[in-house]
Coordinates of C-alpha atoms in Angstrom, one line a residue:
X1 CA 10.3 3.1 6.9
X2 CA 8.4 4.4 4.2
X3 CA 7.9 1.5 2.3
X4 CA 6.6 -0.4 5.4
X5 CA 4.1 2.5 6.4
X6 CA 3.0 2.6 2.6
X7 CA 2.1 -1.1 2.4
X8 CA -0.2 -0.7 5.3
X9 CA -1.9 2.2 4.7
X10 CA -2.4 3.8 0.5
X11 CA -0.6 0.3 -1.4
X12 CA -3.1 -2.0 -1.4
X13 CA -6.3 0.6 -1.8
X14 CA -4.6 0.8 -5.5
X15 CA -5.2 -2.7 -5.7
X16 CA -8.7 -3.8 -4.1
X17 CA -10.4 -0.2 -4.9
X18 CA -10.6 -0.7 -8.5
X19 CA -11.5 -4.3 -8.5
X20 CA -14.6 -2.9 -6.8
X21 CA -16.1 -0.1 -8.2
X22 CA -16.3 -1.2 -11.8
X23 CA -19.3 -2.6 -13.2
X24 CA -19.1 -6.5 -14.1
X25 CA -19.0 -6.0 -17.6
X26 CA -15.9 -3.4 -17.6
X27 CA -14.0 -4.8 -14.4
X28 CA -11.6 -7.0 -16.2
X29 CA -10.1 -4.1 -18.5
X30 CA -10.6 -1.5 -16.1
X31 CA -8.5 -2.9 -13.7
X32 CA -5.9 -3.9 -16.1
X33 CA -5.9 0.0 -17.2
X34 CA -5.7 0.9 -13.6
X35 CA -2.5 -1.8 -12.5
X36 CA -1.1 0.1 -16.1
X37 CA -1.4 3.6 -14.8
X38 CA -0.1 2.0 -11.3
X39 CA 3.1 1.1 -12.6
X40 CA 3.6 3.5 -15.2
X41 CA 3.0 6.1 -12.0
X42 CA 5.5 3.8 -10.1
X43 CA 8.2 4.5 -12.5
X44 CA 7.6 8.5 -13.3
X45 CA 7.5 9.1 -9.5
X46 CA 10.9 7.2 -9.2
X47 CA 12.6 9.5 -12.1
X48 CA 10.8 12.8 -11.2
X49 CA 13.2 13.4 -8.8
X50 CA 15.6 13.7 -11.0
X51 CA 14.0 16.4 -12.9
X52 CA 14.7 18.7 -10.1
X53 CA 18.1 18.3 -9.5
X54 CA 17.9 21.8 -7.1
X55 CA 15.7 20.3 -4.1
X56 CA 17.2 18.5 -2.0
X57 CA 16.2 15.8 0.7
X58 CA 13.4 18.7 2.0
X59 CA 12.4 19.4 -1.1
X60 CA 11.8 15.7 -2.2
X61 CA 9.7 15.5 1.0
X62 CA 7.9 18.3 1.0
X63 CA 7.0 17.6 -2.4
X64 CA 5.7 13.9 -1.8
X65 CA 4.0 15.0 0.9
X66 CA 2.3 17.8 -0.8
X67 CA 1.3 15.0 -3.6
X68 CA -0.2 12.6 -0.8
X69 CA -2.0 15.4 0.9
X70 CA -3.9 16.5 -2.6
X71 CA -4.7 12.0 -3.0
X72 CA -6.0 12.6 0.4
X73 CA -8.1 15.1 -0.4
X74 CA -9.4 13.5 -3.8
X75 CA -10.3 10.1 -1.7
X76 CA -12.2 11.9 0.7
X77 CA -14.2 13.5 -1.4
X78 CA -14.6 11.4 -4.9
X79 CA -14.3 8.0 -3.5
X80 CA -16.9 6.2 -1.2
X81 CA -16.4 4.1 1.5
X82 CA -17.1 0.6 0.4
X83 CA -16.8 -1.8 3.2
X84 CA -19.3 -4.0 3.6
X85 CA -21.5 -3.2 0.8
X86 CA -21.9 -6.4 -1.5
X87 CA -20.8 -4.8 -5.3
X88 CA -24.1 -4.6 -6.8
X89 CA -24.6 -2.1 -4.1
X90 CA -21.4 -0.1 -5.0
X91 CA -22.4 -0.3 -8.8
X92 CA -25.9 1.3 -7.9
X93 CA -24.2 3.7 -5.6
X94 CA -21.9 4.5 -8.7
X95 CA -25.2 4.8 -11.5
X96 CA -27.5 7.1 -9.1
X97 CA -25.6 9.9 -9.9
X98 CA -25.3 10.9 -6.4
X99 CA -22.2 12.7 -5.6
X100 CA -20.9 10.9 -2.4
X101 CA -19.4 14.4 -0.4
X102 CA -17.2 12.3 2.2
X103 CA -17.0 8.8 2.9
X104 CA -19.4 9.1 5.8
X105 CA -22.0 9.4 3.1
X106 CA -22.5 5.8 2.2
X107 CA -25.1 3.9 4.1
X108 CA -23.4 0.2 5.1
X109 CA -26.1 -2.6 5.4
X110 CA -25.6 -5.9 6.5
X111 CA -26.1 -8.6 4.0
X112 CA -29.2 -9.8 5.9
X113 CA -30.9 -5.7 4.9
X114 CA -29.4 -6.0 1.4
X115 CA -31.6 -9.3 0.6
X116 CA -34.6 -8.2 2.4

């Protein structure tokens, strides 16, 4: 069940995001760091249970879901929307220095307004 609802919903943003957001000349590495920290995170949130050998099956939850609910947080706020923006516009969203405040922020244009 969980597996299923993850791979529709938070797996694959760990994939595409990054692939997006980095400028040309960085993406290649940047997304090789970020699959890196993917899997290394993979692996320390399979062992971390065992580091609390006191919770039980609540405890597990409740903690998992207390980690989702702070990534939650941290996307709405540090992490634009980016569909249908071509990447050069994600790249000069990224350099303007503009702190996007929620998702909502980012103005999507058509590909006929971004060549005009």
């Amino acid at each position: 069940f969980f597996v299923f609802n993850f791979a529709i919903s938070w797996g694959p943003v760990c994939w595409i995001y990054p692939a997006e957001i980095f400028p040309l000349g960085v993406r290649a590495p940047a997304v090789a760091l970020s699959t890196a920290a993917n899997w290394a995170m993979g692996a320390v949130m399979t062992e971390v249970v065992k580091l609390f050998p006191h919770l039980n099956i609540n405890g597990v939850f409740f903690l998992f879901a207390g980690l989702c609910c702070i990534c939650g947080v941290f996307v709405y706020f540090f992490c634009p929307e980016t569909k249908g923006m071509m990447l050069e516009d994600i790249e000069a969203l990224f350099q303007s220095g503009k702190q996007p405040k929620s998702p909502a922020f980012v103005e999507i244009k058509s590909p006929q307004q971004s060549l005009a």
